[in-house]
Coordinates of C-alpha atoms and ligand atoms in Angstrom, one line a residue:
M1 CA 96.9 74.6 124.2
I2 CA 97.9 78.2 124.5
Y3 CA 98.7 80.1 121.3
D4 CA 101.1 83.0 121.1
L5 CA 98.3 85.2 119.7
V6 CA 94.6 84.6 119.3
I7 CA 92.5 87.0 117.1
Y8 CA 88.6 86.8 117.4
N9 CA 85.3 88.5 117.0
G10 CA 86.0 90.0 113.5
V11 CA 85.1 89.4 109.9
V12 CA 87.9 87.6 108.0
V13 CA 88.2 88.6 104.4
T14 CA 90.3 86.8 101.8
A15 CA 90.4 87.3 98.0
S16 CA 87.7 84.8 97.5
D17 CA 85.6 84.8 100.7
I18 CA 84.1 86.7 103.7
L19 CA 84.3 84.0 106.3
P20 CA 81.4 83.4 108.7
P21 CA 81.6 85.4 111.9
S22 CA 83.1 84.2 115.1
I23 CA 86.2 82.5 113.6
Y24 CA 89.1 82.3 116.1
I25 CA 92.6 82.6 114.5
G26 CA 95.4 81.0 116.5
I27 CA 98.9 81.9 115.6
N28 CA 102.0 80.1 116.9
N29 CA 105.7 80.8 116.0
G30 CA 104.5 83.4 113.5
V31 CA 102.4 81.1 111.5
I32 CA 98.6 80.8 111.4
E33 CA 98.1 77.3 113.0
T34 CA 94.3 77.0 113.3
M35 CA 91.1 78.7 112.3
T36 CA 88.1 77.5 114.1
T37 CA 84.8 78.4 115.6
Q38 CA 85.9 76.9 118.9
P39 CA 87.1 79.6 121.3
L40 CA 90.9 79.6 121.7
K41 CA 93.2 80.7 124.5
G42 CA 96.3 82.9 123.7
K43 CA 99.2 84.6 125.6
K44 CA 97.8 87.6 123.9
E45 CA 94.2 88.0 122.6
I46 CA 92.7 90.6 120.3
D47 CA 89.0 91.3 120.3
C48 CA 88.3 92.8 116.9
E49 CA 84.8 94.1 118.0
G50 CA 83.2 93.1 114.7
A51 CA 85.7 94.9 112.5
Y52 CA 87.2 93.5 109.2
I53 CA 90.4 91.4 109.4
T54 CA 92.4 91.4 106.2
P55 CA 95.7 89.9 105.2
G56 CA 98.8 92.2 105.8
G57 CA 99.3 94.4 102.8
I58 CA 102.0 93.6 100.3
D59 CA 103.4 96.7 98.5
S60 CA 105.0 95.3 95.4
H61 CA 106.4 98.6 94.0
V62 CA 108.3 100.9 96.4
H63 CA 111.5 102.8 96.0
L64 CA 113.7 103.2 99.1
D65 CA 117.2 104.5 99.6
Q66 CA 117.9 105.2 96.0
D67 CA 120.7 107.3 94.7
N68 CA 118.4 109.4 92.6
A69 CA 116.3 110.4 95.5
P70 CA 118.6 111.6 98.3
T71 CA 115.8 113.1 100.2
G72 CA 113.5 110.1 100.0
D73 CA 112.7 107.5 102.6
D74 CA 115.3 104.8 103.6
F75 CA 114.5 101.4 104.8
D76 CA 114.1 102.6 108.3
S77 CA 111.5 105.3 107.8
G78 CA 110.0 103.6 104.7
S79 CA 109.3 100.3 106.4
K80 CA 107.9 102.0 109.6
S81 CA 105.6 104.0 107.4
A82 CA 104.5 100.8 105.6
I83 CA 103.6 99.1 109.0
A84 CA 101.7 102.1 110.1
G85 CA 99.6 101.9 107.1
G86 CA 98.8 98.1 107.3
T87 CA 101.5 96.8 105.0
T88 CA 103.6 93.9 106.2
T89 CA 105.7 93.0 103.2
I90 CA 107.4 95.4 100.7
L91 CA 109.3 94.8 97.4
P92 CA 111.7 97.8 96.8
F93 CA 114.2 97.8 94.0
A94 CA 117.8 97.0 93.8
I95 CA 119.1 99.0 90.8
Q96 CA 121.8 98.2 88.3
P97 CA 123.3 101.7 87.4
K98 CA 124.2 101.9 83.6
K99 CA 128.0 100.8 83.3
E100 CA 127.8 98.6 86.4
K101 CA 128.4 95.2 85.0
N102 CA 128.1 93.2 88.2
I103 CA 124.6 92.6 89.4
T104 CA 125.7 90.4 92.3
A105 CA 127.6 93.4 93.7
V106 CA 124.3 95.5 93.1
V107 CA 122.2 93.2 95.2
Q108 CA 124.8 93.0 98.0
D109 CA 124.8 96.8 98.1
Y110 CA 121.0 96.9 98.6
H111 CA 121.3 94.4 101.5
K112 CA 123.7 96.8 103.1
R113 CA 121.3 99.7 102.5
A114 CA 118.3 97.7 104.0
N115 CA 120.5 97.0 107.1
K116 CA 122.1 100.4 107.4
K117 CA 120.1 101.4 110.4
G118 CA 119.5 98.1 111.9
G119 CA 117.0 96.6 109.3
S120 CA 113.5 96.8 108.3
Y121 CA 110.2 97.0 110.3
C122 CA 108.4 94.9 107.8
D123 CA 109.4 91.9 105.6
Y124 CA 111.0 92.7 102.3
G125 CA 112.4 91.3 99.1
F126 CA 113.9 93.0 96.1
H127 CA 113.1 93.3 92.5
L128 CA 116.1 93.9 90.3
I129 CA 116.1 96.8 87.9
I130 CA 118.3 96.1 84.8
S131 CA 119.5 99.1 82.9
E132 CA 122.2 97.5 80.8
P133 CA 121.6 93.8 80.0
N134 CA 124.3 91.7 78.4
E135 CA 124.6 88.1 77.4
E136 CA 126.8 87.0 80.3
M137 CA 124.8 88.7 82.9
L138 CA 121.5 87.3 81.6
T139 CA 122.8 83.8 81.2
E140 CA 125.3 83.3 83.9
E141 CA 125.1 85.8 86.8
F142 CA 121.3 86.1 86.9
P143 CA 120.5 82.5 87.2
E144 CA 122.8 82.3 90.2
I145 CA 121.1 85.4 91.8
I146 CA 117.7 83.9 91.4
A147 CA 118.9 80.6 93.0
Q148 CA 120.8 82.3 95.9
E149 CA 118.8 85.4 96.5
G150 CA 115.4 84.3 95.5
I151 CA 114.8 87.4 93.3
T152 CA 112.2 86.3 90.8
S153 CA 111.3 89.5 89.2
V154 CA 113.1 92.3 87.2
K155 CA 112.0 95.7 86.2
V156 CA 112.8 97.4 82.9
Y157 CA 112.1 100.8 81.4
T158 CA 111.1 102.1 78.0
T159 CA 111.8 105.6 79.2
Y160 CA 114.3 107.8 81.3
P161 CA 117.9 108.0 79.8
R162 CA 119.1 106.5 83.1
Y163 CA 117.3 103.3 82.6
K164 CA 115.8 103.0 79.1
L165 CA 116.2 99.8 77.1
T166 CA 115.8 99.5 73.4
D167 CA 113.2 97.0 72.1
N168 CA 116.0 94.7 71.1
Q169 CA 117.3 94.8 74.7
L170 CA 113.8 94.3 76.0
L171 CA 113.4 91.2 73.9
N172 CA 116.8 89.8 75.2
V173 CA 115.5 90.3 78.8
L174 CA 112.1 88.8 78.1
L175 CA 113.7 85.7 76.6
A176 CA 116.1 85.2 79.5
N177 CA 113.3 85.7 81.9
R178 CA 111.1 83.2 80.1
K179 CA 113.9 80.6 80.5
L180 CA 114.4 81.5 84.2
G181 CA 110.7 81.8 85.0
V182 CA 111.1 85.3 86.1
T183 CA 108.3 87.9 85.9
T184 CA 109.2 91.2 84.0
M185 CA 107.8 94.4 85.2
I186 CA 107.8 97.2 82.6
H187 CA 107.5 100.9 82.8
A188 CA 105.7 101.7 79.6
E189 CA 105.9 105.2 78.2
N190 CA 107.3 106.2 74.7
S191 CA 110.4 108.3 75.4
D192 CA 110.7 109.7 71.8
I193 CA 107.2 111.3 72.2
I194 CA 108.0 112.8 75.5
D195 CA 111.5 114.2 74.3
F196 CA 109.6 115.7 71.3
I197 CA 107.1 117.5 73.4
N198 CA 109.8 118.5 75.9
E199 CA 111.6 120.3 73.0
Q200 CA 108.3 122.1 71.9
L201 CA 107.6 123.3 75.5
Q202 CA 111.2 124.4 76.0
K203 CA 111.0 126.6 72.8
K204 CA 108.0 128.3 74.4
N205 CA 109.5 128.6 77.9
L206 CA 106.7 126.5 79.2
T207 CA 108.5 125.0 82.2
D208 CA 106.0 125.3 85.1
P209 CA 105.3 122.1 87.1
F210 CA 102.0 121.7 85.3
Y211 CA 103.7 121.1 81.9
H212 CA 105.2 117.9 83.1
S213 CA 101.7 116.4 82.7
I214 CA 101.5 117.9 79.2
S215 CA 104.9 116.4 78.2
R216 CA 103.8 112.8 78.9
P217 CA 100.4 112.5 77.2
L218 CA 98.1 109.4 77.4
V219 CA 99.2 108.3 74.0
A220 CA 102.8 107.9 75.1
E221 CA 101.5 105.3 77.7
E222 CA 99.2 103.7 75.1
E223 CA 101.8 103.2 72.5
A224 CA 104.4 101.8 74.8
S225 CA 101.9 99.6 76.5
Y226 CA 100.8 98.0 73.3
R227 CA 104.5 97.7 72.2
V228 CA 105.5 95.8 75.2
I229 CA 102.4 93.6 75.0
A230 CA 103.5 92.8 71.5
L231 CA 107.0 92.0 72.5
A232 CA 105.7 89.7 75.3
K233 CA 103.4 88.0 72.9
L234 CA 106.3 87.2 70.5
I235 CA 108.3 85.6 73.4
D236 CA 105.1 84.3 75.2
V237 CA 106.3 85.4 78.6
P238 CA 104.4 87.0 81.5
I239 CA 104.9 90.8 82.0
L240 CA 103.4 93.2 84.4
I241 CA 102.9 96.8 83.2
V242 CA 103.5 99.0 86.2
H243 CA 101.6 102.0 87.4
M244 CA 99.0 102.2 84.6
S245 CA 97.1 105.4 84.4
S246 CA 95.3 105.5 81.1
K247 CA 92.1 103.8 79.8
T248 CA 93.3 103.2 76.3
A249 CA 96.5 101.5 77.6
M250 CA 94.3 99.4 79.8
D251 CA 92.2 98.5 76.9
H252 CA 95.2 96.8 75.2
V253 CA 95.9 94.9 78.5
R254 CA 92.3 93.7 78.5
K255 CA 92.4 92.7 74.9
A256 CA 95.5 90.6 75.5
Q257 CA 94.2 89.0 78.7
T258 CA 91.1 88.0 76.6
D259 CA 93.4 86.4 74.0
N260 CA 95.1 84.4 76.9
I261 CA 98.4 86.3 76.6
P262 CA 99.8 86.6 80.2
I263 CA 99.7 90.4 80.7
Y264 CA 99.2 91.8 84.2
S265 CA 98.6 95.3 85.2
E266 CA 99.4 97.5 88.1
T267 CA 97.8 100.7 89.2
C268 CA 98.4 103.1 92.1
P269 CA 96.5 105.4 94.4
Q270 CA 97.5 108.5 92.6
Y271 CA 95.7 107.4 89.4
L272 CA 92.5 106.8 91.3
F273 CA 92.4 109.9 93.5
L274 CA 94.2 112.8 91.9
T275 CA 93.9 114.7 88.6
A276 CA 96.4 117.0 86.9
D277 CA 94.6 120.0 88.4
Y278 CA 96.9 119.4 91.5
L279 CA 99.8 120.5 89.4
K280 CA 98.4 123.9 88.7
P281 CA 99.4 126.9 90.7
S282 CA 95.7 127.7 91.3
C283 CA 94.9 124.4 92.9
I284 CA 92.5 124.9 95.9
H285 CA 94.2 122.1 97.7
H286 CA 97.6 123.8 97.9
L287 CA 98.6 124.9 101.5
D288 CA 100.3 128.2 100.6
P289 CA 98.5 130.3 98.1
H290 CA 101.6 132.4 97.5
D291 CA 103.7 129.3 96.6
H292 CA 103.2 128.8 92.9
F293 CA 105.6 125.9 92.9
E294 CA 103.5 123.5 95.0
G295 CA 102.4 121.5 91.9
A296 CA 105.9 120.0 92.0
K297 CA 104.6 117.9 95.0
Y298 CA 102.3 116.1 92.5
I299 CA 104.9 115.3 89.8
C300 CA 105.2 111.6 88.9
S301 CA 105.4 109.4 85.8
P302 CA 103.1 108.7 84.2
P303 CA 101.6 112.0 85.2
L304 CA 98.3 112.6 87.0
R305 CA 95.7 112.6 84.3
Q306 CA 93.6 115.7 83.1
E307 CA 90.1 114.1 83.0
Q308 CA 88.2 112.6 85.9
S309 CA 86.8 110.1 83.3
E310 CA 90.3 108.6 83.1
L311 CA 90.3 108.0 86.8
D312 CA 86.8 106.5 86.7
A313 CA 87.9 104.1 83.9
I314 CA 90.8 102.9 86.2
W315 CA 88.2 102.2 88.9
D316 CA 86.2 100.2 86.2
N317 CA 89.3 98.2 85.3
I318 CA 89.8 97.4 88.9
N319 CA 86.3 96.0 89.2
N320 CA 86.3 94.2 86.1
G321 CA 89.5 92.3 86.8
T322 CA 91.9 94.0 84.3
V323 CA 94.0 95.3 87.1
T324 CA 96.1 92.7 88.9
V325 CA 97.8 94.6 91.7
F326 CA 97.4 98.0 93.5
S327 CA 100.8 99.3 94.6
S328 CA 102.0 102.5 96.0
D329 CA 105.1 103.4 93.7
H330 CA 106.3 105.1 96.8
A331 CA 109.0 107.2 95.3
P332 CA 109.1 110.3 97.5
T333 CA 111.2 113.4 97.6
T334 CA 111.1 116.0 100.2
Y335 CA 109.4 119.1 99.0
D336 CA 111.3 122.0 100.7
D337 CA 114.8 120.9 100.1
P338 CA 117.4 122.1 97.3
E339 CA 118.0 118.4 96.6
G340 CA 114.3 117.5 96.7
K341 CA 111.4 118.9 94.7
K342 CA 113.0 122.4 94.7
A343 CA 115.8 121.2 92.6
G344 CA 113.4 122.1 89.9
I345 CA 113.8 125.9 90.7
I346 CA 116.9 127.1 88.8
N347 CA 117.8 130.8 89.0
G348 CA 114.3 131.4 90.5
I349 CA 112.5 129.9 87.5
P350 CA 110.5 126.6 87.8
H351 CA 111.8 123.9 85.4
Y352 CA 109.7 120.8 85.5
K353 CA 112.2 118.6 83.9
S354 CA 114.6 119.1 86.9
I355 CA 111.8 118.2 89.5
P356 CA 112.5 114.7 90.9
N357 CA 109.7 112.4 90.0
G358 CA 107.5 110.4 92.4
L359 CA 105.0 110.7 95.3
P360 CA 105.0 109.4 98.8
G361 CA 102.3 106.8 99.4
I362 CA 103.5 103.7 101.2
E363 CA 101.4 104.5 104.3
T364 CA 98.2 105.7 102.7
R365 CA 97.9 103.1 100.0
I366 CA 95.8 100.6 101.9
P367 CA 93.6 103.1 104.0
L368 CA 92.8 105.0 100.8
L369 CA 91.4 102.0 99.0
F370 CA 89.7 100.7 102.1
C371 CA 87.9 103.9 103.0
F372 CA 87.1 105.1 99.4
G373 CA 86.7 101.6 97.9
V374 CA 85.3 99.3 100.5
E375 CA 83.5 101.5 102.9
T376 CA 81.9 103.4 100.1
Q377 CA 81.0 100.1 98.4
R378 CA 82.8 101.1 95.2
I379 CA 84.7 97.7 95.4
S380 CA 84.0 94.6 97.3
P381 CA 86.2 93.5 100.5
Q382 CA 87.4 90.5 98.6
K383 CA 88.6 92.7 95.6
F384 CA 90.3 94.9 98.1
V385 CA 92.3 91.8 99.5
E386 CA 93.0 90.5 96.0
L387 CA 94.6 93.9 94.9
T388 CA 96.4 94.8 98.0
S389 CA 97.9 91.5 98.9
T390 CA 96.9 88.1 97.4
N391 CA 97.8 88.9 93.7
A392 CA 101.1 90.4 94.6
A393 CA 102.0 87.3 96.6
K394 CA 101.0 85.1 93.7
L395 CA 102.7 87.1 91.0
Y396 CA 105.9 87.5 92.9
G397 CA 106.2 84.1 94.4
L398 CA 105.6 85.0 98.0
T399 CA 104.2 81.6 98.9
N400 CA 103.8 82.1 102.6
K401 CA 101.9 85.4 102.2
G402 CA 98.9 87.0 100.7
T403 CA 96.0 85.4 102.5
I404 CA 94.6 84.4 105.9
G405 CA 94.7 80.6 106.2
V406 CA 96.3 77.8 108.0
G407 CA 100.0 77.4 107.2
F408 CA 100.4 81.0 106.0
D409 CA 102.3 83.6 107.8
G410 CA 100.5 85.5 110.5
D411 CA 100.5 88.8 108.6
I412 CA 97.3 90.5 109.4
T413 CA 95.6 93.9 109.5
I414 CA 92.8 94.6 111.8
W415 CA 90.5 97.5 111.1
Y416 CA 88.2 99.6 113.2
P417 CA 84.6 98.7 113.6
K418 CA 82.4 100.8 111.2
N419 CA 81.9 104.5 112.1
R420 CA 84.4 104.3 115.0
I421 CA 86.9 106.8 113.7
N422 CA 86.7 109.8 111.3
F423 CA 89.5 112.3 110.7
K424 CA 91.1 114.5 108.2
L425 CA 94.5 113.3 107.3
T426 CA 97.5 115.6 107.9
N427 CA 101.2 114.8 107.1
A428 CA 102.0 115.1 110.8
M429 CA 100.2 111.8 111.2
L430 CA 102.3 109.9 108.8
N431 CA 105.6 108.1 109.7
H432 CA 107.4 108.6 106.5
S433 CA 110.3 111.1 106.4
I434 CA 108.7 113.4 103.8
D435 CA 107.4 116.9 104.5
Y436 CA 104.1 116.5 102.7
T437 CA 101.3 114.0 101.6
P438 CA 99.4 114.3 98.3
Y439 CA 96.3 113.4 100.3
E440 CA 96.5 116.1 103.0
G441 CA 93.0 117.0 104.2
M442 CA 91.2 114.0 102.9
Q443 CA 88.5 112.6 105.3
F444 CA 89.3 109.0 106.4
T445 CA 86.6 106.8 107.9
N446 CA 88.9 104.0 108.9
W447 CA 92.7 103.2 109.3
P448 CA 94.5 99.9 110.3
R449 CA 94.0 99.6 114.1
Y450 CA 96.5 96.9 114.5
T451 CA 99.2 95.6 112.1
I452 CA 100.5 92.1 112.8
L453 CA 103.7 90.7 111.3
R454 CA 104.2 86.9 111.6
G455 CA 102.1 86.8 114.8
E456 CA 103.8 90.0 116.5
V457 CA 101.6 93.1 116.9
V458 CA 103.9 95.7 115.4
Y459 CA 101.6 98.6 115.2
D460 CA 98.7 99.5 117.6
R461 CA 97.3 102.8 116.6
D462 CA 95.7 103.6 119.9
N463 CA 98.7 102.7 122.0
S464 CA 102.0 104.2 120.8
G465 CA 101.6 103.5 117.0
V466 CA 104.5 101.5 115.7
I467 CA 105.6 99.2 118.5
G468 CA 107.5 96.5 116.7
S469 CA 111.2 96.2 116.5
K470 CA 113.1 95.9 113.3
S471 CA 112.2 92.3 112.9
G472 CA 111.4 92.4 109.2
Q473 CA 113.0 89.5 107.3
Y474 CA 114.5 89.3 103.9
L475 CA 112.3 87.1 101.7
K476 CA 113.6 84.7 99.1
R477 CA 110.9 84.3 96.7
H478 CA 109.7 81.5 94.4
A479 CA 108.6 81.6 90.8
S480 CA 105.2 83.3 90.1
S481 CA 102.1 81.0 90.6
L482 CA 99.8 83.3 88.8
R483 CA 100.4 81.5 85.4
G484 CA 100.6 77.8 84.5
P485 CA 102.8 76.3 81.8
L486 CA 103.8 78.5 78.9
H487 CA 103.1 77.5 75.3
D488 CA 105.8 76.0 73.2
I489 CA 108.3 78.7 72.3
N490 CA 109.2 79.4 68.7
S491 CA 112.1 77.1 67.9
I492 CA 114.4 79.8 66.6
F493 CA 114.5 81.4 70.2
K494 CA 115.6 78.0 71.8
Ligands
NAG501 C1 130.7 90.6 91.3 O1 130.7 91.1 92.7 C2 130.8 90.0 93.7 C3 130.5 90.7 95.0 O2 131.1 92.0 95.2 C4 132.2 89.5 93.6 O3 132.3 88.4 94.6 C5 132.4 88.8 92.2 O4 133.8 88.5 92.1 C6 132.2 89.9 91.2 N1 132.2 89.4 89.8 C7 132.9 89.8 88.7 C8 132.8 89.0 87.4 O5 133.5 90.9 88.9
NAG502 C1 112.3 132.3 76.6 O1 113.2 132.8 77.5 C2 114.5 133.3 77.0 C3 115.4 133.6 78.3 O2 114.5 134.3 79.2 C4 114.2 134.5 76.2 O3 115.3 135.0 75.7 C5 113.3 134.1 75.1 O4 112.9 135.2 74.3 C6 111.9 133.4 75.6 N1 111.2 132.8 74.5 C7 109.9 132.9 74.4 C8 109.3 132.3 73.2 O5 109.3 133.5 75.2
NAG503 C1 86.6 97.1 81.9 O1 86.4 98.5 82.2 C2 86.9 99.4 81.2 C3 86.8 100.8 81.6 O2 85.5 101.2 81.7 C4 86.3 99.1 79.8 O3 87.0 100.0 78.8 C5 86.5 97.7 79.5 O4 85.9 97.3 78.3 C6 86.0 96.8 80.6 N1 86.3 95.4 80.3 C7 85.4 94.5 80.4 C8 85.8 93.1 79.9 O5 84.2 94.6 80.7
NAG504 C1 103.0 107.5 113.1 O1 101.6 107.4 112.7 C2 100.8 107.5 113.7 C3 99.4 107.4 113.2 O2 99.2 106.3 112.3 C4 100.9 108.8 114.5 O3 100.0 108.8 115.6 C5 102.4 109.0 114.9 O4 102.5 110.3 115.5 C6 103.3 108.8 113.6 N1 104.6 108.7 114.2 C7 105.6 109.7 113.8 C8 107.0 109.5 114.5 O5 105.3 110.5 113.0

């Protein structure tokens, strides 16, 4: 028997185990067909030289080709960047603009965007962002989309005028999603608190990039997180609170989890590695000491937090199981472009409110957690796999993905043996279409050496980088498997 691809001499890690050494993985037709200690023969064979072998990354929170980010990545550059960072599956968003009643048309439009330049380098699915729910949409159109498109998750917002839902609307979406078995992702920040602080800052002309972080305080995240947990508790339905950045908000999640309420939590690299100091003009990491606007590069929401202790608490919450998934929230915008971050300079004066939100991170997400989590022994290799791949596969119904096992897709990341490489990251090394990385100059001790998508080597770092074609497939997803049956619902909601 000759396999399409054989991978051997590495340390296979799953979310639960580090497998004994000298396992041979045999992949045929894109699927892992065997894992054995018996030597296997392949048309192509990869000797891992003792390095870690982890499941292909799943980045379950990325923004590509969005109208509100004209200078951001599209599916072409974004998916290429994913592959070069060890990610084989992405879940970008298809967005219902307010006033657009037809969500079928929204999804079709995003299929067109994904195929605009010939498709995606990695596999992908869509989450649906709902900005204006109505009865007909939730009860008629949406069930059809789930059945036909395999979209089993929606995202809603408690903030941003463009997307924000009232609590009443949130409850309607949660109830519909409960009936349909759909996972709800929620951006939780209290928009009235933010508006109020914006007005105060405006009166004092405090409009530099740094004040963005002042305008969205921890308590705005804490309040909204607790509120959406309460709403989910009322309906008894699973929710995932996206991009969590605050200890007190996480405390509410932890309490809910202990009470057996199905609350899941996501965090992102920026909340582990960057403080609000990066927003200040005096930040030592800025490349140009004369450019006082560089803090704009670090504007995202929730904002980077002021205190290192907040970041440390997120690490603790990763280790003690409160955090469910680690995503990039890749929502980039070019810096030096009048439609990019510099849209925030009006008549020569910086206005943080006009700076597009978001950071690039699709390519650096996995290497950051591997180098500064696994290799520094801050987290275990299994925890790394759970957070970067396995839990996202379970939560979002990607039943063929998220682990290395017989019958699963041959999506695999192979690392370098320890101490083989060591380099300072520069933006020129990345494959996104953005003119900066927030992690410029950080010292990396490892990086994916090979990325394998359904048995095909699509990235070989030492030989030409991304070498795959745009063979990424659209993924129809199943219901979340992270939670069993729900409790009986209050009969008045039936
Ligand atoms: C929604 O859009 C789809 C695709 O464009 C179209 O086939 C369908 O008729 C539309 N539905 C309504 C109610 O307008
Ligand atoms: C804010 O700026 C405006 C316009 O430059 C100016 O008229 C006003 O006095 C300033 N207010 C404060 C509090 O500095
Ligand atoms: C997890 O870590 C956070 C942050 O340190 C802490 O507040 C929380 O109590 C911890 N939870 C458990 C169950 O240990
Ligand atoms: C993509 O990233 C690799 C490193 O991972 C780098 O060598 C290569 O130059 C990048 N490609 C482009 C087009 O920027």
